[in-house]
Amino acid sequence: MIIPRDLPQSVGMGNDKSTNVNAGNIRNVGNDLLVNYKGNIGDVKFNITGNFMYNTHEILNLEDGIITKGGMEQFVSQEGGKMSSYYGYEVLGLYQVSDTSRIIDYLVKKGLPDRNKYDSRRFTGPGDLMYDDVNNDTIIDLDDRVYLGDPWPEFSYGINLGFEYKGIDFSMFFQGVNGNQIYNISRRYQENAYGDFSFTTKIKESWTPENTNTDQPRVIYGDPNKKPYHIKFIFC
């Protein structure tokens, strides 16, 4: 694996200088299958082509053991895993009024996962996302991030159908993938009251004291918990 590495200042090239080095090993395993058949039924000629591919990879070793990328370190590559896997927070549901013990600047009850203990400027309230406290210290911080999936398909497949009749031909092609996840980052903006982005109709399902049976957080500017990368926006 070719990975950028910062150069020491002793090389005399100033700050923020880096070079690419071979600092890791990765193993790829896969198989391809292609099948084609041509024939005719009277004046109708046809051909069918199908392909199937299996591929997977594993990081065998890294110089630092783990690499995170992205502005919020939302992509992770680590030994035993896959490159640029999604890294973030599991969502347990939404906080309800019964989960708080103070009306103004809501205070999360003792024993529940609480972002406020990590950053006192943020006030978690009813309708906000409740994240999984992975290490059971009742504080939601960077140590609670987990693997959420990866963008690499395990299987790819396709089929091509072609027909010809007296100089007129017709063809169609289908393809697909399986085994990967998609991070829909646009939902981060379109389902939150954030800036001047165009909202989706999902915003109508937002939590309110009268509408508590929903998975859509309350309408508020951004995320008071500052957790933009979580399982809610990842799809299989």
mmCIF file of C-alpha atoms in Angstrom, residues 6 21 28-29 39 57 64 85 94 98 109 122-123 127 131 134 148 156 174 180 185 217 225-226 233:
data_model
loop_
_atom_site.group_PDB
_atom_site.id
_atom_site.type_symbol
_atom_site.label_atom_id
_atom_site.label_comp_id
_atom_site.label_asym_id
_atom_site.label_seq_id
_atom_site.Cartn_x
_atom_site.Cartn_y
_atom_site.Cartn_z
ATOM 1 C CA ASP A 6 5.101 13.473 6.684
ATOM 2 C CA VAL A 21 5.993 5.425 0.881
ATOM 3 C CA ASN A 28 -6.686 -9.416 -2.910
ATOM 4 C CA VAL A 29 -8.576 -12.635 -3.679
ATOM 5 C CA GLY A 39 -28.116 -19.409 -31.329
ATOM 6 C CA HIS A 57 -9.355 -7.903 0.133
ATOM 7 C CA ASP A 64 0.963 2.524 12.049
ATOM 8 C CA SER A 85 -14.133 1.514 5.652
ATOM 9 C CA LEU A 94 -33.914 9.221 19.796
ATOM 10 C CA SER A 98 -38.381 11.150 29.857
ATOM 11 C CA LYS A 109 -30.289 11.532 33.049
ATOM 12 C CA ARG A 122 -23.441 21.005 23.257
ATOM 13 C CA PHE A 123 -26.845 20.420 24.791
ATOM 14 C CA GLY A 127 -35.479 14.412 19.662
ATOM 15 C CA TYR A 131 -25.569 6.962 20.142
ATOM 16 C CA VAL A 134 -19.570 1.284 23.152
ATOM 17 C CA LEU A 148 -20.089 0.669 9.963
ATOM 18 C CA SER A 156 -20.434 -8.056 -9.228
ATOM 19 C CA PHE A 174 -28.280 -5.527 -16.657
ATOM 20 C CA ASN A 180 -21.166 -3.320 -0.078
ATOM 21 C CA ILE A 185 -23.872 11.966 2.688
ATOM 22 C CA PRO A 217 -34.497 13.843 14.780
ATOM 23 C CA ASN A 225 -24.050 16.290 19.240
ATOM 24 C CA LYS A 226 -21.672 16.935 16.336
ATOM 25 C CA PHE A 233 -27.089 7.286 6.599
#
